[in-house]
Amino acid sequence: MTQAEPRASRNGIVQTLTRALAAVVNPVTGKDVVAGGQVSDVAVDSSGNATFVFALQRGDPGNLVRQARAAARAVDGVSTVKVNVQLPQSAPSAASSADTAVPAPSAGARPSPRPGRAPAAPPAPSRGLQPGSVPAPTPRPGILAGVRRVVAVSSGKGGVGKSMVATNLAAYAASQGLATGLLDADIYGPNIPTMFGEGRRPSVTGAKGSEMIVPLEAHGVRLMSLGFLLEREQPAIMRGPLIAGILKQFMEQVSWGRLDLMVVDMPPGTGDAQLSLVQTVDLDGALMVTTPQKVATGDVRRGVKMFERVNTRILGIVENMCGFQVPGSTEVIDLFGRGGGEDLARELSVPFLGRIPLDIEVRRAGDAGQPTVVAAPGSPAGISLAAIGGRFLADLKKLPARV
Ligand SMILES: Nc1ncnc2c1ncn2[C@@H]1O[C@H](COP(=O)(O)OP(=O)(O)OP(=O)(O)O)[C@@H](O)[C@H]1O
Ligand SMILES: [Mg+2]
């Protein structure tokens, strides 16, 4: 009977696990995710490894799977949790191409029922302020219509390496054959021109009245930054509405052409630029950069929450400036600590994409106007950045493309 007992207790864990999952309510449908048919194939093996399938529906909040995973993890006897996330089907009608950006839809978007299912959702609340939320983003359909995926690199904290990561992710994606664009959304302190060694002014094409700015291209990446348009060293003095206007113009009046990926380098903080972006375009998600120490991870946690409140998926956390290898020695100094980004990713149940050491090659490459993955691919940071890029692109492939 030694065989039967563990199976019986495992059945018990499956029941407890299913009950725990049933405590997670989908705020869109008002039903718990088990009764709503979103969870299936719940199983736990003899080592406590739990698995289940989670069928995301259009309009689901970005943190729903995470809540389910956290609920499963809290069950006694469960040691690991693997969720097989099924993404919603793309809308069948050609007219709704902008809708295919789900599962990171706007908070105000009405969920469409999955094909073959009875509509489960009660009438969606009207647009506008929602409890504990910011005004629902209303991205314009058709904006960046030729771009398959749009991803923001953000943080909450300044100086943690957002622009460096955005630069290298874009350059890495281009090196893998993807048509890639990089939009510098840091209106106050645009760094992308320096990081790509570009000082030219972009040209303008098109007839009078419908002119388009031609993005510059460096290291295979199409670039747009306010830095290309301002006089050198001229400060950009702007407030919220202007930022929104510039971001929109950079999307609508720049001839990006067809892109597989657009990376958006965000300014520090969780303010106007972040909200403007999610209100302007349906983002596939945000990648968060942090340094390992508490003061940074605290800010990044707030940044994650802000994106979640506007239903933007967090694609992962990158820990930067983690460990400094003393040149000519094997000694590694953890100047800013170690593991803070990974701990945060675990706490928030978002993917941890990897860590990048403090590396003099990053500074050298940056000063030389080159991405590290191009200038120093064999350096410790170059190797980490390429590995993070690979992981990131692989994860991104699993999401439905915008077009
Ligand atoms: N891993 C690293 N090793 C060495 N230097 C680094 C590393 N990461 C970033 N830096 C350097 O730190 C500085 C800040 O990086 P970066 O400009 O990318 O940060 P940021 O988060 O975009 O800053 P801001 O909030 O001002 O936009 C840059 O000079 C960059 O070259
Ligand atoms: Mg920056």
GROMACS .gro file of C-alpha atoms and ligand atoms in nm:
model
  435
    1MET     CA    1   0.000   0.000   0.000
    2THR     CA    2   0.306   0.225   0.002
    3GLN     CA    3   0.218   0.334  -0.351
    4ALA     CA    4  -0.144   0.424  -0.284
    5GLU     CA    5  -0.083   0.651   0.012
    6PRO     CA    6   0.133   0.910  -0.160
    7ARG     CA    7  -0.111   0.911  -0.452
    8ALA     CA    8  -0.401   0.967  -0.214
    9SER     CA    9  -0.221   1.251  -0.043
   10ARG     CA   10  -0.126   1.392  -0.381
   11ASN     CA   11  -0.490   1.391  -0.479
   12GLY     CA   12  -0.551   1.584  -0.160
   13ILE     CA   13  -0.290   1.841  -0.260
   14VAL     CA   14  -0.446   1.873  -0.606
   15GLN     CA   15  -0.780   1.943  -0.440
   16THR     CA   16  -0.627   2.197  -0.204
   17LEU     CA   17  -0.442   2.353  -0.495
   18THR     CA   18  -0.758   2.375  -0.702
   19ARG     CA   19  -0.937   2.536  -0.408
   20ALA     CA   20  -0.652   2.785  -0.369
   21LEU     CA   21  -0.674   2.871  -0.738
   22ALA     CA   22  -1.048   2.913  -0.705
   23ALA     CA   23  -0.980   3.196  -0.463
   24VAL     CA   24  -0.835   3.398  -0.751
   25VAL     CA   25  -1.109   3.606  -0.906
   26ASN     CA   26  -1.086   3.748  -1.255
   27PRO     CA   27  -1.196   4.110  -1.208
   28VAL     CA   28  -1.310   4.129  -1.569
   29THR     CA   29  -1.554   3.839  -1.556
   30GLY     CA   30  -1.624   3.852  -1.182
   31LYS     CA   31  -1.575   3.474  -1.173
   32ASP     CA   32  -1.300   3.280  -1.005
   33VAL     CA   33  -1.051   3.144  -1.252
   34VAL     CA   34  -1.145   2.781  -1.191
   35ALA     CA   35  -1.523   2.828  -1.224
   36GLY     CA   36  -1.455   3.054  -1.521
   37GLY     CA   37  -1.282   2.764  -1.699
   38GLN     CA   38  -0.948   2.939  -1.717
   39VAL     CA   39  -0.758   2.681  -1.514
   40SER     CA   40  -0.727   2.320  -1.620
   41ASP     CA   41  -0.499   2.014  -1.595
   42VAL     CA   42  -0.403   2.081  -1.233
   43ALA     CA   43  -0.141   1.826  -1.128
   44VAL     CA   44   0.120   1.780  -0.857
   45ASP     CA   45   0.399   1.520  -0.880
   46SER     CA   46   0.554   1.328  -0.593
   47SER     CA   47   0.814   1.600  -0.535
   48GLY     CA   48   0.552   1.869  -0.498
   49ASN     CA   49   0.602   2.016  -0.845
   50ALA     CA   50   0.268   2.163  -0.942
   51THR     CA   51   0.158   2.231  -1.298
   52PHE     CA   52  -0.157   2.371  -1.448
   53VAL     CA   53  -0.281   2.529  -1.765
   54PHE     CA   54  -0.401   2.888  -1.749
   55ALA     CA   55  -0.604   3.014  -2.045
   56LEU     CA   56  -0.573   3.391  -2.061
   57GLN     CA   57  -0.871   3.570  -2.204
   58ARG     CA   58  -0.871   3.892  -2.394
   59GLY     CA   59  -0.874   4.186  -2.155
   60ASP     CA   60  -0.740   3.991  -1.857
   61PRO     CA   61  -0.526   4.200  -1.623
   62GLY     CA   62  -0.153   4.153  -1.665
   63ASN     CA   63  -0.109   4.014  -1.314
   64LEU     CA   64  -0.379   3.746  -1.320
   65VAL     CA   65  -0.146   3.456  -1.395
   66ARG     CA   66   0.089   3.587  -1.134
   67GLN     CA   67  -0.186   3.585  -0.873
   68ALA     CA   68  -0.271   3.227  -0.965
   69ARG     CA   69   0.092   3.127  -0.945
   70ALA     CA   70   0.130   3.294  -0.605
   71ALA     CA   71  -0.185   3.120  -0.477
   72ALA     CA   72  -0.049   2.784  -0.593
   73ARG     CA   73   0.288   2.847  -0.439
   74ALA     CA   74   0.132   2.914  -0.100
   75VAL     CA   75  -0.024   2.565  -0.087
   76ASP     CA   76   0.129   2.329   0.166
   77GLY     CA   77   0.313   2.049  -0.012
   78VAL     CA   78   0.374   2.247  -0.330
   79SER     CA   79   0.741   2.315  -0.388
   80THR     CA   80   0.749   2.454  -0.742
   81VAL     CA   81   0.480   2.587  -0.972
   82LYS     CA   82   0.485   2.572  -1.350
   83VAL     CA   83   0.206   2.746  -1.535
   84ASN     CA   84   0.142   2.667  -1.898
   85VAL     CA   85  -0.009   2.993  -2.014
   86GLN     CA   86  -0.237   2.972  -2.313
   87LEU     CA   87  -0.268   3.304  -2.488
   88PRO     CA   88  -0.599   3.424  -2.622
   89GLN     CA   89  -0.674   3.368  -2.988
   90SER     CA   90  -0.625   3.664  -3.215
   91ALA     CA   91  -0.944   3.833  -3.320
   92PRO     CA   92  -1.063   3.678  -3.644
   93SER     CA   93  -1.181   3.998  -3.807
   94ALA     CA   94  -0.934   4.193  -4.016
   95ALA     CA   95  -1.078   4.516  -3.886
   96SER     CA   96  -0.947   4.451  -3.540
   97SER     CA   97  -0.577   4.426  -3.608
   98ALA     CA   98  -0.501   4.665  -3.322
   99ASP     CA   99  -0.679   4.425  -3.087
  100THR     CA  100  -0.425   4.155  -3.156
  101ALA     CA  101  -0.192   4.333  -2.917
  102VAL     CA  102  -0.361   4.149  -2.634
  103PRO     CA  103  -0.287   4.008  -2.383
  104ALA     CA  104  -0.169   4.352  -2.275
  105PRO     CA  105  -0.480   4.543  -2.362
  106SER     CA  106  -0.586   4.879  -2.237
  107ALA     CA  107  -0.754   4.881  -1.899
  108GLY     CA  108  -1.067   5.022  -2.050
  109ALA     CA  109  -1.083   4.773  -2.334
  110ARG     CA  110  -1.381   4.545  -2.334
  111PRO     CA  111  -1.283   4.183  -2.332
  112SER     CA  112  -1.411   3.989  -2.630
  113PRO     CA  113  -1.527   3.639  -2.559
  114ARG     CA  114  -1.298   3.361  -2.674
  115PRO     CA  115  -1.421   3.190  -2.985
  116GLY     CA  116  -1.669   2.917  -2.901
  117ARG     CA  117  -1.745   3.049  -2.554
  118ALA     CA  118  -2.045   3.220  -2.416
  119PRO     CA  119  -1.964   3.576  -2.325
  120ALA     CA  120  -1.891   3.564  -1.956
  121ALA     CA  121  -1.818   3.925  -1.882
  122PRO     CA  122  -2.067   4.155  -1.721
  123PRO     CA  123  -2.086   4.494  -1.886
  124ALA     CA  124  -1.745   4.654  -1.861
  125PRO     CA  125  -1.719   4.962  -1.646
  126SER     CA  126  -1.713   5.287  -1.830
  127ARG     CA  127  -1.382   5.441  -1.918
  128GLY     CA  128  -1.224   5.679  -1.676
  129LEU     CA  129  -1.091   5.650  -1.325
  130GLN     CA  130  -1.112   5.306  -1.175
  131PRO     CA  131  -1.061   5.226  -0.811
  132GLY     CA  132  -0.693   5.237  -0.735
  133SER     CA  133  -0.612   5.298  -1.093
  134VAL     CA  134  -0.506   5.573  -1.326
  135PRO     CA  135  -0.725   5.680  -1.616
  136ALA     CA  136  -0.768   5.388  -1.849
  137PRO     CA  137  -0.519   5.402  -2.132
  138THR     CA  138  -0.677   5.437  -2.469
  139PRO     CA  139  -0.410   5.364  -2.726
  140ARG     CA  140  -0.503   5.473  -3.072
  141PRO     CA  141  -0.568   5.184  -3.304
  142GLY     CA  142  -0.339   5.188  -3.603
  143ILE     CA  143  -0.052   5.361  -3.430
  144LEU     CA  144   0.279   5.193  -3.519
  145ALA     CA  145   0.078   4.972  -3.749
  146GLY     CA  146   0.388   4.824  -3.914
  147VAL     CA  147   0.556   4.726  -3.587
  148ARG     CA  148   0.514   4.370  -3.465
  149ARG     CA  149   0.619   4.425  -3.104
  150VAL     CA  150   0.671   4.729  -2.884
  151VAL     CA  151   0.857   4.694  -2.558
  152ALA     CA  152   0.949   4.959  -2.300
  153VAL     CA  153   1.269   4.942  -2.099
  154SER     CA  154   1.191   5.110  -1.772
  155SER     CA  155   1.283   5.112  -1.408
  156GLY     CA  156   1.139   5.358  -1.160
  157LYS     CA  157   1.496   5.447  -1.068
  158GLY     CA  158   1.744   5.667  -1.248
  159GLY     CA  159   2.093   5.571  -1.355
  160VAL     CA  160   2.048   5.196  -1.326
  161GLY     CA  161   2.135   5.121  -1.689
  162LYS     CA  162   1.802   5.144  -1.873
  163SER     CA  163   1.949   5.316  -2.175
  164MET     CA  164   2.244   5.078  -2.178
  165VAL     CA  165   2.013   4.775  -2.166
  166ALA     CA  166   1.776   4.924  -2.427
  167THR     CA  167   2.071   4.999  -2.656
  168ASN     CA  168   2.213   4.652  -2.626
  169LEU     CA  169   1.880   4.472  -2.657
  170ALA     CA  170   1.807   4.662  -2.975
  171ALA     CA  171   2.154   4.600  -3.117
  172TYR     CA  172   2.135   4.234  -3.020
  173ALA     CA  173   1.794   4.193  -3.184
  174ALA     CA  174   1.926   4.359  -3.500
  175SER     CA  175   2.227   4.124  -3.497
  176GLN     CA  176   1.980   3.835  -3.493
  177GLY     CA  177   1.824   3.960  -3.813
  178LEU     CA  178   1.522   4.138  -3.665
  179ALA     CA  179   1.421   4.472  -3.813
  180THR     CA  180   1.461   4.677  -3.497
  181GLY     CA  181   1.387   5.032  -3.391
  182LEU     CA  182   1.486   5.218  -3.077
  183LEU     CA  183   1.277   5.510  -2.963
  184ASP     CA  184   1.434   5.734  -2.702
  185ALA     CA  185   1.142   5.840  -2.483
  186ASP     CA  186   1.373   6.019  -2.242
  187ILE     CA  187   1.269   6.364  -2.343
  188TYR     CA  188   1.457   6.539  -2.062
  189GLY     CA  189   1.788   6.361  -2.097
  190PRO     CA  190   1.807   6.175  -2.428
  191ASN     CA  191   2.110   5.945  -2.419
  192ILE     CA  192   2.053   5.729  -2.722
  193PRO     CA  193   2.241   5.961  -2.963
  194THR     CA  194   2.556   5.930  -2.748
  195MET     CA  195   2.518   5.558  -2.694
  196PHE     CA  196   2.494   5.501  -3.069
  197GLY     CA  197   2.755   5.763  -3.156
  198GLU     CA  198   2.504   5.952  -3.370
  199GLY     CA  199   2.515   6.327  -3.401
  200ARG     CA  200   2.351   6.368  -3.743
  201ARG     CA  201   2.018   6.536  -3.790
  202PRO     CA  202   1.753   6.315  -3.940
  203SER     CA  203   1.623   6.407  -4.284
  204VAL     CA  204   1.262   6.467  -4.372
  205THR     CA  205   1.070   6.313  -4.662
  206GLY     CA  206   0.724   6.348  -4.805
  207ALA     CA  207   0.515   6.623  -4.949
  208LYS     CA  208   0.453   6.947  -4.765
  209GLY     CA  209   0.194   6.896  -4.496
  210SER     CA  210   0.260   6.521  -4.465
  211GLU     CA  211   0.632   6.519  -4.398
  212MET     CA  212   0.786   6.224  -4.219
  213ILE     CA  213   1.113   6.218  -4.027
  214VAL     CA  214   1.350   5.947  -4.148
  215PRO     CA  215   1.501   5.764  -3.850
  216LEU     CA  216   1.879   5.743  -3.839
  217GLU     CA  217   2.029   5.398  -3.856
  218ALA     CA  218   2.330   5.273  -3.659
  219HIS     CA  219   2.442   4.917  -3.587
  220GLY     CA  220   2.141   4.797  -3.781
  221VAL     CA  221   1.895   4.979  -3.551
  222ARG     CA  222   1.659   5.255  -3.663
  223LEU     CA  223   1.681   5.536  -3.410
  224MET     CA  224   1.473   5.830  -3.306
  225SER     CA  225   1.549   6.067  -3.022
  226LEU     CA  226   1.470   6.421  -2.931
  227GLY     CA  227   1.846   6.454  -2.900
  228PHE     CA  228   1.869   6.441  -3.280
  229LEU     CA  229   1.640   6.739  -3.311
  230LEU     CA  230   1.764   6.963  -3.030
  231GLU     CA  231   2.071   7.176  -3.058
  232ARG     CA  232   2.361   7.016  -2.875
  233GLU     CA  233   2.344   7.067  -2.495
  234GLN     CA  234   2.010   7.242  -2.529
  235PRO     CA  235   1.795   7.138  -2.234
  236ALA     CA  236   1.446   7.011  -2.306
  237ILE     CA  237   1.209   7.198  -2.078
  238MET     CA  238   0.873   7.029  -2.102
  239ARG     CA  239   0.572   6.922  -1.907
  240GLY     CA  240   0.338   6.629  -1.931
  241PRO     CA  241   0.115   6.720  -2.226
  242LEU     CA  242   0.414   6.811  -2.437
  243ILE     CA  243   0.581   6.482  -2.359
  244ALA     CA  244   0.271   6.296  -2.472
  245GLY     CA  245   0.265   6.502  -2.790
  246ILE     CA  246   0.627   6.430  -2.870
  247LEU     CA  247   0.592   6.058  -2.807
  248LYS     CA  248   0.290   6.047  -3.033
  249GLN     CA  249   0.472   6.240  -3.303
  250PHE     CA  250   0.768   6.005  -3.278
  251MET     CA  251   0.532   5.719  -3.345
  252GLU     CA  252   0.315   5.877  -3.611
  253GLN     CA  253   0.550   6.108  -3.795
  254VAL     CA  254   0.864   5.897  -3.814
  255SER     CA  255   0.890   5.661  -4.107
  256TRP     CA  256   0.977   5.353  -3.905
  257GLY     CA  257   0.868   5.119  -4.184
  258ARG     CA  258   0.804   4.758  -4.095
  259LEU     CA  259   0.973   4.656  -3.772
  260ASP     CA  260   0.987   4.325  -3.591
  261LEU     CA  261   1.067   4.500  -3.266
  262MET     CA  262   1.060   4.851  -3.129
  263VAL     CA  263   1.242   4.911  -2.802
  264VAL     CA  264   1.141   5.224  -2.611
  265ASP     CA  265   1.400   5.365  -2.372
  266MET     CA  266   1.208   5.528  -2.087
  267PRO     CA  267   1.317   5.810  -1.859
  268PRO     CA  268   1.350   5.733  -1.488
  269GLY     CA  269   1.043   5.737  -1.269
  270THR     CA  270   0.683   5.634  -1.295
  271GLY     CA  271   0.543   5.956  -1.427
  272ASP     CA  272   0.412   6.130  -1.732
  273ALA     CA  273   0.626   5.954  -1.988
  274GLN     CA  274   0.529   5.604  -1.872
  275LEU     CA  275   0.160   5.688  -1.863
  276SER     CA  276   0.175   5.871  -2.195
  277LEU     CA  277   0.337   5.572  -2.355
  278VAL     CA  278   0.075   5.321  -2.241
  279GLN     CA  279  -0.195   5.565  -2.345
  280THR     CA  280  -0.042   5.612  -2.688
  281VAL     CA  281   0.041   5.261  -2.797
  282ASP     CA  282  -0.054   4.905  -2.706
  283LEU     CA  283   0.267   4.788  -2.547
  284ASP     CA  284   0.360   4.422  -2.549
  285GLY     CA  285   0.513   4.484  -2.212
  286ALA     CA  286   0.782   4.644  -2.006
  287LEU     CA  287   1.122   4.515  -1.912
  288MET     CA  288   1.246   4.649  -1.581
  289VAL     CA  289   1.610   4.722  -1.502
  290THR     CA  290   1.735   4.742  -1.147
  291THR     CA  291   2.060   4.741  -0.958
  292PRO     CA  292   2.078   4.489  -0.675
  293GLN     CA  293   2.050   4.719  -0.375
  294LYS     CA  294   1.728   4.777  -0.182
  295VAL     CA  295   1.694   5.143  -0.270
  296ALA     CA  296   1.677   5.046  -0.636
  297THR     CA  297   1.457   4.740  -0.606
  298GLY     CA  298   1.208   4.943  -0.399
  299ASP     CA  299   1.173   5.191  -0.683
  300VAL     CA  300   1.148   4.913  -0.937
  301ARG     CA  301   0.874   4.743  -0.734
  302ARG     CA  302   0.678   5.069  -0.756
  303GLY     CA  303   0.751   5.081  -1.128
  304VAL     CA  304   0.616   4.727  -1.172
  305LYS     CA  305   0.300   4.813  -0.979
  306MET     CA  306   0.245   5.119  -1.193
  307PHE     CA  307   0.262   4.916  -1.512
  308GLU     CA  308   0.034   4.654  -1.361
  309ARG     CA  309  -0.224   4.916  -1.275
  310VAL     CA  310  -0.248   5.005  -1.639
  311ASN     CA  311  -0.252   4.637  -1.735
  312THR     CA  312   0.089   4.632  -1.892
  313ARG     CA  313   0.268   4.300  -1.881
  314ILE     CA  314   0.607   4.287  -1.711
  315LEU     CA  315   0.830   4.092  -1.945
  316GLY     CA  316   1.108   4.049  -1.697
  317ILE     CA  317   1.360   4.201  -1.461
  318VAL     CA  318   1.728   4.254  -1.540
  319GLU     CA  319   1.977   4.307  -1.260
  320ASN     CA  320   2.252   4.545  -1.366
  321MET     CA  321   2.582   4.649  -1.208
  322CYS     CA  322   2.600   4.326  -1.018
  323GLY     CA  323   2.955   4.241  -0.919
  324PHE     CA  324   3.275   4.398  -1.040
  325GLN     CA  325   3.561   4.175  -1.140
  326VAL     CA  326   3.883   4.341  -1.036
  327PRO     CA  327   4.097   4.358  -1.350
  328GLY     CA  328   4.393   4.119  -1.337
  329SER     CA  329   4.247   3.929  -1.042
  330THR     CA  330   3.980   3.672  -0.975
  331GLU     CA  331   3.829   3.884  -0.701
  332VAL     CA  332   3.470   3.996  -0.755
  333ILE     CA  333   3.339   4.291  -0.555
  334ASP     CA  334   2.963   4.315  -0.516
  335LEU     CA  335   2.961   4.691  -0.499
  336PHE     CA  336   2.583   4.723  -0.502
  337GLY     CA  337   2.510   4.385  -0.350
  338ARG     CA  338   2.383   4.082  -0.539
  339GLY     CA  339   2.057   3.909  -0.601
  340GLY     CA  340   1.818   4.200  -0.532
  341GLY     CA  341   1.675   4.188  -0.885
  342GLU     CA  342   1.634   3.812  -0.878
  343ASP     CA  343   1.466   3.825  -0.537
  344LEU     CA  344   1.229   4.091  -0.664
  345ALA     CA  345   1.147   3.888  -0.974
  346ARG     CA  346   1.069   3.588  -0.752
  347GLU     CA  347   0.859   3.798  -0.515
  348LEU     CA  348   0.659   3.944  -0.803
  349SER     CA  349   0.651   3.618  -1.002
  350VAL     CA  350   0.793   3.777  -1.313
  351PRO     CA  351   1.074   3.629  -1.523
  352PHE     CA  352   1.427   3.704  -1.413
  353LEU     CA  353   1.621   3.758  -1.733
  354GLY     CA  354   1.971   3.771  -1.588
  355ARG     CA  355   2.238   3.990  -1.438
  356ILE     CA  356   2.501   4.213  -1.592
  357PRO     CA  357   2.825   4.281  -1.407
  358LEU     CA  358   2.980   4.623  -1.369
  359ASP     CA  359   3.224   4.615  -1.655
  360ILE     CA  360   3.462   4.882  -1.777
  361GLU     CA  361   3.383   4.771  -2.133
  362VAL     CA  362   3.028   4.902  -2.093
  363ARG     CA  363   3.157   5.246  -2.012
  364ARG     CA  364   3.419   5.229  -2.289
  365ALA     CA  365   3.168   5.111  -2.547
  366GLY     CA  366   2.916   5.374  -2.435
  367ASP     CA  367   3.172   5.653  -2.464
  368ALA     CA  368   3.274   5.524  -2.807
  369GLY     CA  369   2.912   5.535  -2.918
  370GLN     CA  370   2.881   5.158  -2.955
  371PRO     CA  371   2.659   4.899  -2.792
  372THR     CA  372   2.863   4.659  -2.576
  373VAL     CA  373   2.730   4.355  -2.765
  374VAL     CA  374   2.894   4.504  -3.077
  375ALA     CA  375   3.210   4.660  -2.933
  376ALA     CA  376   3.297   4.399  -2.670
  377PRO     CA  377   3.089   4.085  -2.724
  378GLY     CA  378   3.342   3.872  -2.536
  379SER     CA  379   3.349   4.094  -2.225
  380PRO     CA  380   3.165   3.975  -1.913
  381ALA     CA  381   2.890   4.234  -1.973
  382GLY     CA  382   2.879   4.159  -2.347
  383ILE     CA  383   2.827   3.788  -2.277
  384SER     CA  384   2.555   3.859  -2.018
  385LEU     CA  385   2.377   4.107  -2.243
  386ALA     CA  386   2.366   3.862  -2.533
  387ALA     CA  387   2.231   3.588  -2.304
  388ILE     CA  388   1.964   3.824  -2.170
  389GLY     CA  389   1.881   3.932  -2.527
  390GLY     CA  390   1.841   3.569  -2.633
  391ARG     CA  391   1.612   3.491  -2.341
  392PHE     CA  392   1.412   3.805  -2.395
  393LEU     CA  393   1.355   3.740  -2.767
  394ALA     CA  394   1.260   3.379  -2.698
  395ASP     CA  395   1.001   3.491  -2.441
  396LEU     CA  396   0.870   3.758  -2.674
  397LYS     CA  397   0.813   3.504  -2.948
  398LYS     CA  398   0.555   3.334  -2.730
  399LEU     CA  399   0.335   3.644  -2.727
  400PRO     CA  400   0.100   3.723  -3.013
  401ALA     CA  401   0.241   3.989  -3.242
  402ARG     CA  402   0.062   4.322  -3.285
  403VAL     CA  403   0.055   4.289  -3.664
  404LIG     N1  404   2.703   4.714  -1.619
  404LIG     C1  405   2.763   4.833  -1.630
  404LIG     N2  406   2.898   4.845  -1.619
  404LIG     C2  407   2.958   4.966  -1.629
  404LIG     N3  408   2.895   5.081  -1.652
  404LIG     C3  409   2.760   5.075  -1.666
  404LIG     C4  410   2.687   4.953  -1.656
  404LIG     N4  411   2.557   4.978  -1.674
  404LIG     C5  412   2.546   5.111  -1.697
  404LIG     N5  413   2.668   5.170  -1.691
  404LIG     C6  414   2.699   5.312  -1.707
  404LIG     O1  415   2.623   5.382  -1.611
  404LIG     C7  416   2.573   5.502  -1.666
  404LIG     C8  417   2.422   5.506  -1.651
  404LIG     O2  418   2.365   5.410  -1.741
  404LIG     P1  419   2.237   5.445  -1.825
  404LIG     O3  420   2.249   5.582  -1.884
  404LIG     O4  421   2.211   5.332  -1.914
  404LIG     O5  422   2.130   5.449  -1.706
  404LIG     P2  423   1.978   5.496  -1.713
  404LIG     O6  424   1.904   5.410  -1.618
  404LIG     O7  425   1.932   5.497  -1.853
  404LIG     O8  426   1.990   5.644  -1.659
  404LIG     P3  427   1.875   5.758  -1.664
  404LIG     O9  428   1.783   5.724  -1.552
  404LIG    O10  429   1.950   5.883  -1.644
  404LIG    O11  430   1.807   5.748  -1.797
  404LIG     C9  431   2.621   5.508  -1.810
  404LIG    O12  432   2.735   5.585  -1.818
  404LIG    C10  433   2.653   5.363  -1.842
  404LIG    O13  434   2.753   5.351  -1.940
  405MG      MG  435   1.847   5.655  -1.969
   0.00000   0.00000   0.00000
